[in-house]
Short mmCIF file of C-alpha atoms and ligand atoms in Angstrom, two decimals:
data_model
loop_
_atom_site.label_atom_id
_atom_site.label_comp_id
_atom_site.label_asym_id
_atom_site.label_seq_id
_atom_site.Cartn_x
_atom_site.Cartn_y
_atom_site.Cartn_z
CA MET W 190 111.39 64.17 -109.77
CA SER W 191 114.22 66.58 -110.38
CA ARG W 192 117.75 65.53 -109.80
CA ALA W 193 118.11 67.94 -106.93
CA ARG W 194 115.02 66.58 -105.24
CA ARG W 195 116.18 63.02 -105.62
CA HIS W 196 119.47 64.02 -104.14
CA LEU W 197 117.71 65.68 -101.17
CA ARG W 198 115.60 62.59 -100.57
CA ALA W 199 118.64 60.36 -100.55
CA LEU W 200 120.30 62.69 -98.09
CA ILE W 201 117.30 62.63 -95.78
CA ALA W 202 117.13 58.84 -95.95
CA THR W 203 120.80 58.57 -95.08
CA ALA W 204 120.42 61.01 -92.21
CA ALA W 205 117.41 59.08 -90.90
CA THR W 206 119.31 55.81 -91.04
CA LEU W 207 122.28 57.33 -89.28
CA ALA W 208 119.98 58.78 -86.64
CA ILE W 209 118.99 55.22 -85.77
CA VAL W 210 122.23 53.39 -86.38
CA VAL W 211 124.59 55.79 -84.63
CA PRO W 212 122.83 55.79 -81.25
CA LEU W 213 122.29 52.03 -81.51
CA GLY W 214 125.96 51.59 -82.30
CA TRP W 215 126.81 53.77 -79.37
CA LEU W 216 124.53 51.75 -77.06
CA TRP W 217 126.10 48.55 -78.34
CA TRP W 218 129.59 49.90 -77.81
CA ALA W 219 128.77 51.32 -74.38
CA SER W 220 127.43 47.93 -73.27
CA LEU W 221 130.69 46.07 -73.90
CA VAL W 222 132.18 44.69 -70.70
CA PRO W 223 135.96 44.26 -70.59
CA ASP W 224 137.23 40.69 -70.23
CA THR W 225 138.93 41.61 -66.99
CA TYR W 226 137.63 44.12 -64.47
CA ASN W 227 137.60 44.86 -60.78
CA VAL W 228 134.13 45.03 -59.22
CA MET W 229 135.23 48.17 -57.39
CA ASP W 230 135.30 49.94 -60.74
CA MET W 231 131.79 48.91 -61.60
CA GLY W 232 128.49 50.48 -61.44
CA VAL W 233 126.84 53.28 -59.66
CA VAL W 234 128.04 54.31 -56.22
CA ASP W 235 125.02 54.55 -53.95
CA LEU W 236 125.37 56.05 -50.47
CA GLY W 237 121.76 55.37 -49.58
CA GLY W 238 121.24 58.92 -48.38
CA GLY W 239 123.79 58.36 -45.63
CA PRO W 240 126.75 60.56 -44.89
CA ASP W 241 129.27 60.89 -47.67
CA MET W 242 132.57 59.24 -47.08
CA ASP W 243 135.94 59.05 -48.62
CA HIS W 244 134.96 56.17 -50.90
CA ASP W 245 138.23 55.68 -52.69
CA MET W 246 137.45 52.33 -54.27
CA HIS W 247 141.05 51.16 -54.28
CA ALA W 248 142.19 52.29 -50.88
CA GLY W 249 141.59 50.48 -47.65
CA GLN W 250 141.81 47.03 -46.24
CA ASP W 251 141.82 44.23 -48.78
CA VAL W 252 139.08 41.60 -48.53
CA SER W 253 141.74 38.90 -48.25
CA THR W 254 142.57 40.15 -44.74
CA PHE W 255 139.07 39.37 -43.39
CA THR W 256 139.72 35.71 -42.66
CA GLY W 257 138.52 33.30 -40.03
CA PRO W 258 140.93 32.38 -37.22
CA ASP W 259 144.39 31.57 -38.61
CA ASP W 260 145.43 29.30 -35.81
CA GLY W 261 143.76 26.89 -33.50
CA ASP W 262 142.77 23.31 -34.16
CA PRO W 263 139.50 23.02 -36.01
CA ASP W 264 136.57 21.33 -34.25
CA VAL W 265 135.34 20.04 -37.58
CA ALA W 266 137.81 19.36 -40.40
CA ILE W 267 136.88 17.91 -43.74
CA THR W 268 138.43 17.65 -47.18
CA VAL W 269 136.02 18.12 -50.05
CA THR W 270 137.18 16.96 -53.46
CA ALA W 271 135.46 18.40 -56.51
CA ARG W 272 135.27 16.46 -59.76
CA LYS W 273 133.57 16.78 -63.08
CA GLU W 274 132.05 13.35 -63.52
CA SER W 275 128.78 11.57 -63.99
CA ILE W 276 126.39 11.22 -61.09
CA GLU W 277 124.42 8.05 -60.45
CA LEU W 278 121.09 9.21 -59.13
CA VAL W 279 119.58 6.78 -56.64
CA ASP W 280 116.73 4.97 -58.42
CA GLY W 281 117.38 7.19 -61.41
CA PRO W 282 119.60 7.56 -64.43
CA THR W 283 123.22 8.59 -64.55
CA VAL W 284 123.65 12.25 -65.48
CA ASP W 285 126.64 14.42 -66.34
CA GLY W 286 127.62 16.86 -63.66
CA TYR W 287 129.89 17.58 -60.75
CA THR W 288 130.49 15.76 -57.50
CA LEU W 289 131.96 16.54 -54.11
CA ASN W 290 133.68 13.52 -52.54
CA GLY W 291 132.21 11.36 -55.27
CA THR W 292 128.54 12.21 -54.79
CA SER W 293 126.01 14.90 -55.42
CA PRO W 294 124.81 16.32 -53.14
CA GLY W 295 128.27 16.40 -51.60
CA PRO W 296 128.84 15.77 -47.91
CA GLU W 297 126.48 16.96 -45.20
CA ILE W 298 128.71 18.84 -42.77
CA ARG W 299 127.47 18.91 -39.18
CA ALA W 300 128.96 21.28 -36.64
CA THR W 301 128.00 22.66 -33.25
CA GLN W 302 127.47 26.35 -32.64
CA GLY W 303 130.82 28.01 -31.91
CA ASP W 304 132.88 25.35 -33.69
CA LEU W 305 135.84 26.27 -35.84
CA VAL W 306 135.15 24.60 -39.18
CA GLU W 307 137.98 23.91 -41.60
CA VAL W 308 137.17 22.78 -45.12
CA THR W 309 139.91 21.95 -47.59
CA LEU W 310 138.55 22.21 -51.10
CA VAL W 311 140.53 20.11 -53.57
CA ASN W 312 139.72 20.66 -57.21
CA GLU W 313 140.58 17.39 -58.84
CA SER W 314 139.00 17.86 -62.24
CA VAL W 315 136.63 20.81 -62.58
CA PRO W 316 138.04 22.36 -65.76
CA ASP W 317 136.78 25.92 -65.24
CA GLY W 318 138.08 26.01 -61.66
CA THR W 319 135.77 26.13 -58.66
CA THR W 320 135.17 27.62 -55.19
CA LEU W 321 132.89 26.99 -52.22
CA HIS W 322 130.48 29.69 -51.06
CA TRP W 323 128.82 29.19 -47.65
CA HIS W 324 125.29 30.20 -48.51
CA GLY W 325 123.61 31.86 -45.54
CA VAL W 326 126.58 31.53 -43.22
CA ASP W 327 127.74 35.01 -42.29
CA VAL W 328 131.43 34.12 -42.61
CA PRO W 329 134.28 36.65 -42.66
CA ASN W 330 134.55 38.07 -46.17
CA ALA W 331 137.74 36.23 -47.21
CA GLU W 332 135.95 32.90 -46.60
CA ASP W 333 132.94 33.79 -48.76
CA GLY W 334 134.14 31.88 -51.80
CA VAL W 335 133.20 34.27 -54.62
CA ALA W 336 135.63 33.93 -57.52
CA GLY W 337 136.87 37.34 -58.62
CA VAL W 338 135.59 39.13 -55.52
CA THR W 339 136.93 37.33 -52.42
CA GLN W 340 139.33 34.78 -53.96
CA ASP W 341 140.61 33.33 -57.22
CA ALA W 342 138.93 30.26 -58.68
CA VAL W 343 140.74 27.10 -57.58
CA ASP W 344 142.17 25.45 -60.68
CA ALA W 345 142.12 21.72 -61.29
CA GLY W 346 145.04 20.26 -59.33
CA GLU W 347 144.92 22.99 -56.68
CA GLU W 348 143.32 23.42 -53.29
CA HIS W 349 142.02 26.13 -51.01
CA VAL W 350 141.34 26.10 -47.26
CA TYR W 351 138.29 27.78 -45.70
CA ARG W 352 138.28 28.38 -41.94
CA PHE W 353 135.46 30.02 -40.04
CA VAL W 354 133.62 29.86 -36.74
CA VAL W 355 129.95 28.95 -37.08
CA GLU W 356 128.26 31.44 -34.80
CA ASP W 357 124.63 30.84 -35.77
CA VAL W 358 122.72 27.58 -35.49
CA GLY W 359 120.66 26.50 -38.46
CA THR W 360 120.43 24.95 -41.89
CA TYR W 361 122.82 26.19 -44.55
CA TRP W 362 124.36 24.95 -47.75
CA PHE W 363 127.47 25.47 -49.79
CA HIS W 364 128.06 25.60 -53.50
CA SER W 365 130.46 26.70 -56.17
CA HIS W 366 130.60 30.43 -56.92
CA GLN W 367 132.63 30.00 -60.11
CA VAL W 368 130.57 29.58 -63.28
CA SER W 369 127.91 28.90 -60.67
CA HIS W 370 124.93 28.80 -63.02
CA GLU W 371 126.48 25.71 -64.58
CA GLN W 372 128.30 24.11 -61.64
CA VAL W 373 125.47 24.39 -59.11
CA ARG W 374 122.90 23.06 -61.56
CA GLY W 375 125.35 20.25 -62.26
CA GLY W 376 125.45 19.26 -58.59
CA LEU W 377 128.45 21.02 -57.07
CA PHE W 378 126.94 21.65 -53.66
CA GLY W 379 126.48 20.17 -50.18
CA THR W 380 124.72 21.06 -46.93
CA LEU W 381 125.89 22.43 -43.60
CA VAL W 382 123.93 22.07 -40.37
CA VAL W 383 124.93 23.99 -37.27
CA GLU W 384 123.42 22.37 -34.20
CA PRO W 385 122.85 24.15 -30.93
CA LYS W 386 125.24 23.46 -28.10
CA PRO W 387 124.04 20.50 -26.07
CA PRO W 388 121.27 21.86 -23.86
CA GLY W 389 122.97 20.59 -20.71
CA LEU W 390 121.18 19.22 -17.72
CA PHE W 391 118.70 22.00 -17.14
CA PRO W 392 115.24 20.60 -16.58
CA GLY W 393 112.81 21.92 -19.14
CA GLY W 394 115.63 22.69 -21.58
CA PRO W 395 114.99 22.64 -25.32
CA VAL W 396 113.33 19.56 -26.76
CA VAL W 397 115.89 17.60 -28.72
CA ASP W 398 114.54 16.22 -31.93
CA THR W 399 114.90 12.49 -32.11
CA VAL W 400 115.05 12.60 -35.89
CA ASP W 401 116.94 15.41 -37.57
CA VAL W 402 117.36 15.05 -41.29
CA VAL W 403 118.26 17.26 -44.25
CA ALA W 404 116.14 17.13 -47.40
CA ALA W 405 118.26 18.75 -50.09
CA VAL W 406 116.07 19.20 -53.15
CA HIS W 407 117.76 19.39 -56.54
CA THR W 408 116.72 18.90 -60.14
CA TYR W 409 119.28 17.04 -62.23
CA ASP W 410 118.64 17.11 -65.92
CA GLY W 411 114.90 17.58 -65.41
CA ARG W 412 114.58 15.04 -62.57
CA ARG W 413 113.69 16.36 -59.16
CA THR W 414 115.42 14.57 -56.31
CA VAL W 415 115.62 14.62 -52.53
CA ASN W 416 119.18 13.96 -51.33
CA GLY W 417 120.10 12.69 -54.79
CA LYS W 418 117.28 10.17 -54.95
CA VAL W 419 114.51 10.19 -57.53
CA GLY W 420 111.01 9.47 -56.16
CA GLU W 421 110.42 8.69 -52.51
CA SER W 422 113.21 8.97 -49.96
CA TRP W 423 112.83 7.27 -46.61
CA GLN W 424 113.77 8.09 -43.04
CA GLN W 425 112.91 5.67 -40.28
CA ALA W 426 111.35 7.12 -37.12
CA GLU W 427 109.45 5.62 -34.19
CA PRO W 428 105.83 6.62 -33.48
CA GLY W 429 105.76 9.59 -31.12
CA SER W 430 109.22 10.85 -32.01
CA VAL W 431 109.74 14.49 -32.86
CA ALA W 432 111.24 15.00 -36.29
CA ARG W 433 112.90 18.04 -37.81
CA VAL W 434 113.30 18.05 -41.57
CA ARG W 435 115.59 20.71 -43.02
CA VAL W 436 114.39 21.42 -46.55
CA VAL W 437 116.99 23.08 -48.77
CA ASN W 438 116.04 24.39 -52.21
CA THR W 439 119.17 24.18 -54.35
CA ASP W 440 117.32 24.78 -57.62
CA ASN W 441 116.90 28.01 -59.55
CA GLY W 442 113.16 28.42 -59.04
CA PRO W 443 110.86 28.57 -56.03
CA MET W 444 109.28 25.36 -54.72
CA ARG W 445 106.77 24.49 -52.06
CA THR W 446 107.21 22.07 -49.23
CA TRP W 447 104.58 20.73 -46.82
CA VAL W 448 103.94 17.97 -44.34
CA ALA W 449 101.11 15.52 -44.93
CA GLY W 450 99.95 13.04 -42.30
CA ALA W 451 100.57 15.13 -39.18
CA PRO W 452 100.20 18.75 -38.09
CA TYR W 453 103.50 20.58 -38.40
CA GLN W 454 105.29 23.78 -37.60
CA VAL W 455 107.70 25.85 -39.62
CA VAL W 456 110.38 26.22 -36.97
CA ALA W 457 113.10 28.02 -38.93
CA VAL W 458 113.67 29.90 -42.16
CA ASP W 459 117.13 30.46 -43.63
CA GLY W 460 118.73 29.10 -40.46
CA TYR W 461 116.89 31.43 -38.08
CA ASP W 462 114.31 30.07 -35.63
CA LEU W 463 110.83 31.56 -35.80
CA ASN W 464 109.20 32.77 -32.59
CA GLU W 465 106.24 30.70 -31.37
CA PRO W 466 105.29 28.98 -34.59
CA THR W 467 101.84 27.37 -34.48
CA ASP W 468 100.62 24.04 -35.83
CA ILE W 469 99.46 24.07 -39.42
CA THR W 470 97.85 21.40 -41.62
CA ASP W 471 96.96 21.17 -45.30
CA THR W 472 99.21 24.13 -45.96
CA SER W 473 102.39 24.45 -47.95
CA VAL W 474 105.25 26.83 -47.40
CA LEU W 475 107.32 28.41 -50.11
CA VAL W 476 111.05 27.76 -50.18
CA THR W 477 112.72 30.27 -52.45
CA ALA W 478 115.68 29.30 -54.60
CA GLY W 479 118.66 29.05 -52.26
CA GLY W 480 116.40 29.26 -49.20
CA ARG W 481 115.84 26.78 -46.39
CA VAL W 482 112.76 25.91 -44.37
CA ASP W 483 112.89 23.64 -41.30
CA VAL W 484 109.67 21.83 -40.48
CA GLU W 485 108.96 19.91 -37.28
CA PHE W 486 106.27 17.40 -36.40
CA THR W 487 105.52 14.42 -34.22
CA VAL W 488 105.40 11.05 -35.95
CA PRO W 489 101.82 9.75 -35.44
CA MET W 490 101.20 7.22 -32.68
CA ASP W 491 98.95 5.10 -34.93
CA GLY W 492 101.94 3.69 -36.82
CA SER W 493 101.44 5.70 -40.00
CA ALA W 494 104.14 7.70 -41.72
CA VAL W 495 104.39 11.34 -42.73
CA ARG W 496 105.30 12.73 -46.13
CA ILE W 497 107.31 15.87 -46.71
CA GLY W 498 106.55 17.23 -50.16
CA ALA W 499 109.21 18.75 -52.38
CA GLY W 500 107.22 20.59 -54.99
CA GLY W 501 105.37 17.56 -56.28
CA GLY W 502 106.57 15.55 -59.24
CA GLY W 503 107.19 12.49 -57.14
CA ALA W 504 110.23 13.57 -55.17
CA SER W 505 109.46 13.56 -51.46
CA LEU W 506 110.67 12.32 -48.11
CA VAL W 507 108.74 9.88 -45.97
CA VAL W 508 109.37 9.76 -42.23
CA GLY W 509 107.91 6.98 -40.12
CA PRO W 510 108.14 3.41 -38.85
CA GLU W 511 109.41 0.77 -41.23
CA GLY W 512 106.79 -0.48 -43.67
CA ALA W 513 104.28 2.25 -42.83
CA THR W 514 102.41 4.07 -45.56
CA ALA W 515 102.31 7.81 -45.95
CA PRO W 516 99.66 10.05 -47.54
CA ASP W 517 99.84 10.78 -51.28
CA ASP W 518 102.09 13.43 -52.70
CA ASP W 519 99.36 16.04 -53.24
CA GLU W 520 100.35 19.63 -52.89
CA PRO W 521 98.02 21.57 -50.54
CA GLU W 522 96.57 24.68 -52.07
CA ALA W 523 96.82 26.95 -49.05
CA GLU W 524 100.17 28.64 -48.62
CA LEU W 525 101.59 29.92 -45.36
CA ASP W 526 102.29 33.64 -45.17
CA LEU W 527 105.46 34.11 -43.14
CA LEU W 528 104.63 37.79 -42.73
CA SER W 529 101.96 36.90 -40.17
CA TYR W 530 103.09 33.49 -38.84
CA GLY W 531 104.21 33.11 -35.23
CA GLU W 532 104.47 35.88 -32.66
CA PRO W 533 106.46 39.12 -32.61
CA ALA W 534 109.63 39.24 -30.53
CA PRO W 535 112.19 41.92 -29.78
CA ILE W 536 114.63 42.65 -32.59
CA PRO W 537 118.27 43.48 -31.93
CA PHE W 538 118.35 46.97 -33.47
CA GLU W 539 116.30 50.15 -33.67
CA LEU W 540 114.49 50.85 -36.92
CA ASP W 541 116.35 54.11 -37.23
CA PHE W 542 118.12 53.90 -40.56
CA ASP W 543 121.53 55.29 -41.38
CA ARG W 544 121.05 54.40 -45.03
CA SER W 545 118.13 53.39 -47.24
CA PHE W 546 118.79 51.65 -50.53
CA GLU W 547 116.58 50.72 -53.42
CA TYR W 548 116.97 47.56 -55.47
CA ARG W 549 114.37 48.04 -58.18
CA ILE W 550 114.34 45.22 -60.69
CA GLY W 551 112.94 45.76 -64.16
CA ARG W 552 113.45 44.48 -67.65
CA TRP W 553 114.21 46.47 -70.77
CA PRO W 554 115.35 45.88 -74.33
CA GLY W 555 118.96 46.79 -74.89
CA PHE W 556 122.45 45.43 -75.21
CA LEU W 557 124.24 43.36 -72.59
CA ASP W 558 127.91 43.04 -73.43
CA GLY W 559 127.04 43.67 -77.06
CA ARG W 560 124.19 41.14 -77.19
CA PRO W 561 120.76 42.54 -77.99
CA GLY W 562 117.92 41.26 -75.86
CA LEU W 563 115.47 41.91 -73.06
CA TRP W 564 117.71 42.28 -70.05
CA TRP W 565 117.24 42.77 -66.31
CA THR W 566 117.70 46.27 -65.02
CA VAL W 567 118.53 47.42 -61.51
CA ASN W 568 117.34 50.94 -60.67
CA GLY W 569 116.74 51.47 -64.38
CA GLU W 570 120.25 50.57 -65.53
CA MET W 571 121.67 47.45 -67.10
CA PHE W 572 124.80 45.57 -66.10
CA PRO W 573 127.57 46.75 -65.69
CA ASP W 574 125.87 49.95 -64.40
CA ILE W 575 124.63 48.14 -61.31
CA PRO W 576 124.54 49.60 -57.82
CA MET W 577 127.52 49.56 -55.50
CA TYR W 578 125.76 50.03 -52.18
CA VAL W 579 128.19 51.66 -49.76
CA VAL W 580 127.85 51.30 -45.99
CA ALA W 581 129.93 52.07 -42.93
CA GLU W 582 130.39 49.43 -40.28
CA GLY W 583 127.60 49.67 -37.72
CA ASP W 584 125.04 51.26 -40.04
CA VAL W 585 121.45 50.16 -39.75
CA VAL W 586 120.38 49.72 -43.34
CA ARG W 587 116.99 49.54 -45.02
CA MET W 588 116.66 48.10 -48.48
CA THR W 589 113.55 48.28 -50.63
CA ILE W 590 113.40 45.50 -53.20
CA GLU W 591 110.85 46.09 -55.92
CA ASN W 592 110.18 43.76 -58.80
CA THR W 593 108.34 44.86 -61.93
CA SER W 594 110.31 42.64 -64.30
CA GLY W 595 107.61 40.08 -65.09
CA GLU W 596 109.38 37.19 -63.32
CA VAL W 597 110.07 36.06 -59.77
CA HIS W 598 113.55 36.73 -58.33
CA PRO W 599 115.00 35.00 -55.25
CA MET W 600 117.20 37.78 -53.90
CA HIS W 601 120.26 36.71 -51.91
CA LEU W 602 122.53 39.00 -49.92
CA HIS W 603 125.86 37.50 -48.92
CA GLY W 604 127.31 37.82 -45.43
CA HIS W 605 124.24 39.20 -43.64
CA HIS W 606 120.78 38.22 -42.50
CA ALA W 607 118.04 40.74 -43.08
CA LEU W 608 114.76 41.17 -41.27
CA VAL W 609 111.65 41.38 -43.44
CA LEU W 610 109.82 44.58 -42.47
CA SER W 611 106.98 44.72 -44.98
CA ARG W 612 105.55 43.46 -48.23
CA ASN W 613 103.64 45.79 -50.55
CA GLY W 614 103.40 48.31 -47.74
CA GLU W 615 102.00 45.83 -45.22
CA ASP W 616 104.11 45.51 -42.07
CA TYR W 617 104.95 42.12 -40.62
CA THR W 618 102.79 41.04 -37.71
CA GLY W 619 104.20 37.58 -36.97
CA SER W 620 107.53 36.30 -35.78
CA PRO W 621 110.61 38.20 -36.82
CA TRP W 622 111.39 36.68 -40.22
CA TRP W 623 115.07 36.73 -41.05
CA VAL W 624 116.24 35.88 -44.53
CA ASP W 625 119.32 35.54 -46.62
CA SER W 626 117.23 34.56 -49.65
CA LEU W 627 113.92 36.29 -50.32
CA ASN W 628 111.32 35.37 -52.91
CA VAL W 629 110.28 38.57 -54.65
CA GLU W 630 107.43 37.92 -57.06
CA ASP W 631 106.59 40.14 -59.99
CA ASP W 632 104.79 43.28 -58.77
CA GLU W 633 105.94 42.80 -55.20
CA THR W 634 107.90 45.23 -53.06
CA TYR W 635 109.65 44.16 -49.89
CA GLU W 636 111.36 46.27 -47.29
CA ILE W 637 114.13 44.57 -45.37
CA ALA W 638 116.59 45.81 -42.76
CA PHE W 639 119.98 44.66 -41.63
CA VAL W 640 122.93 45.81 -39.57
CA ALA W 641 126.18 46.32 -41.44
CA ASP W 642 128.27 44.25 -39.08
CA ASN W 643 130.45 42.17 -41.40
CA PRO W 644 132.96 44.29 -43.32
CA GLY W 645 133.79 43.25 -46.86
CA VAL W 646 132.64 43.33 -50.44
CA TRP W 647 129.53 41.19 -50.76
CA MET W 648 127.45 40.06 -53.68
CA ASP W 649 123.73 40.82 -53.57
CA HIS W 650 122.10 38.93 -56.41
CA CYS W 651 119.27 36.87 -57.76
CA HIS W 652 119.64 33.15 -56.98
CA ASN W 653 118.06 32.08 -60.21
CA LEU W 654 121.66 31.67 -61.27
CA PRO W 655 121.22 32.16 -65.04
CA HIS W 656 119.73 35.57 -64.15
CA VAL W 657 123.04 36.55 -62.56
CA SER W 658 124.87 35.85 -65.78
CA GLU W 659 122.21 38.05 -67.39
CA GLY W 660 123.26 40.90 -65.15
CA LEU W 661 120.93 40.69 -62.13
CA LEU W 662 123.42 41.47 -59.38
CA ALA W 663 124.77 44.27 -57.26
CA HIS W 664 127.39 44.58 -54.53
CA LEU W 665 127.40 45.79 -50.96
CA MET W 666 130.71 47.30 -49.89
CA TYR W 667 131.99 48.75 -46.69
CA ASP W 668 133.77 52.05 -46.56
CA GLY W 669 137.49 51.40 -46.21
CA VAL W 670 137.41 47.90 -47.72
CA THR W 671 138.60 47.04 -51.19
CA THR W 672 139.39 43.99 -53.27
CA ASP W 673 142.34 43.31 -55.53
CA TYR W 674 140.73 40.25 -57.09
CA VAL W 675 139.40 40.69 -60.59
CA VAL W 676 136.70 39.07 -62.64
CA GLY W 677 138.44 37.43 -65.61
CA GLY W 678 142.19 37.85 -65.17
CA ASP W 679 144.77 35.08 -65.01
CA ALA W 680 142.51 32.93 -62.84
CA ASP W 681 139.62 33.21 -65.33
CA ASN W 682 137.24 34.17 -62.54
CA VAL W 683 133.60 33.96 -63.53
CA PRO W 684 131.55 34.35 -60.32
CA GLU W 685 128.22 33.94 -62.08
CU1 C2O N 91 124.11 30.83 -53.01
CU2 C2O N 91 125.96 34.25 -54.36
O1 C2O N 91 125.06 32.50 -53.71
CU1 CU N 92 116.15 36.45 -61.04
#
């Protein structure tokens, strides 16, 4: 080969290498996320086809002004102290984690609809700082507990007071929203039950359950538990009594629950009662990560007990008379479809949408903050180019959630409950099914609708919490609302 030709070949090789390396380098560089940023500067503004507005991201009312009532004596007041310490599982080993008031799960808070709840969070020893997010409770934005969006993380040695009125009955839970993928897995959570006002003396008023118990399911270090106990938990109940069990999935993946030993009804999902649920047997119901399912049944008259399954693996709850035996912990194969369960009922808004958003979840190779990998995408873009869905107060909003990412995602919108309209193009035919956490399997598309009636800046993310730290999140913001809090910053806020 002549010298000139060799020279040409070397030039071509260099050019070819640069043609690969330069764009890659650019992609790498473009993916870098600053240590400190304001979520208002993130992502892709999406008006959902609604009217344009003066969306100046840094003008308007700050999220910190949307608080619960400032004065007035609380009806329920509790101090919750967070610690990093080991947890002694009942009938199980001791594991490293986090506690609230010395235990995990932390306290079960019970309130009555309309109560003013005041929770003082004291961080005694959580080194990264912590917060409490009221999962499924549509609190005013400043009480939402998201580090870097609605407040600063509460450092060890500091405290923070949450005050809000619980307007909706139902089963809820609360958990840290600071380094949440680590703190929630480690046990930094508790449950909140809002009971209906006493039914009063009206004859034929609502049946009051004689047994009402929470079953908070959590996996500590590979061991599935119900209310912090490995294996079988026990709740005494007389034959003939009506029992409501509030199953809360605090894990990162979906699980099934079921009732064995008596027919049962699914009476509520994500805190909202279903309309005219019917008796089912030999059927399980899916509880998505972060979701809640309330089941109700009558304890058999023959003296036997009933078992509430928690995904198999030995953890379950038995309800019945002392010493009674319950059926085995076998998971029924049939699964309830909430799209067609119960009976339709009027819904409180017209399906006439002011805005329609898409939340299309995929997965692509690329760089996330400089790290190469296969990362989640939302509407074809990777974090930090995630949607900022913009609404005006009062809008009726439709959101289409599509998942083609190869994995299930439990999608959780803060501050609102959404009505499930359809799945894969099939409209719902059963009870109105309201969710704050929705299990979206691979190759599924859901349409949901909600009313924008709670101004603020709200996270809308996957509740498989490691997925959030891998970029699977978006925000919903209201026109005229802004936040001065920053992710990172002096408080080292890390909401994921
Ligand atoms: Cu249960 Cu954004 O969280
Ligand atoms: Cu996910």
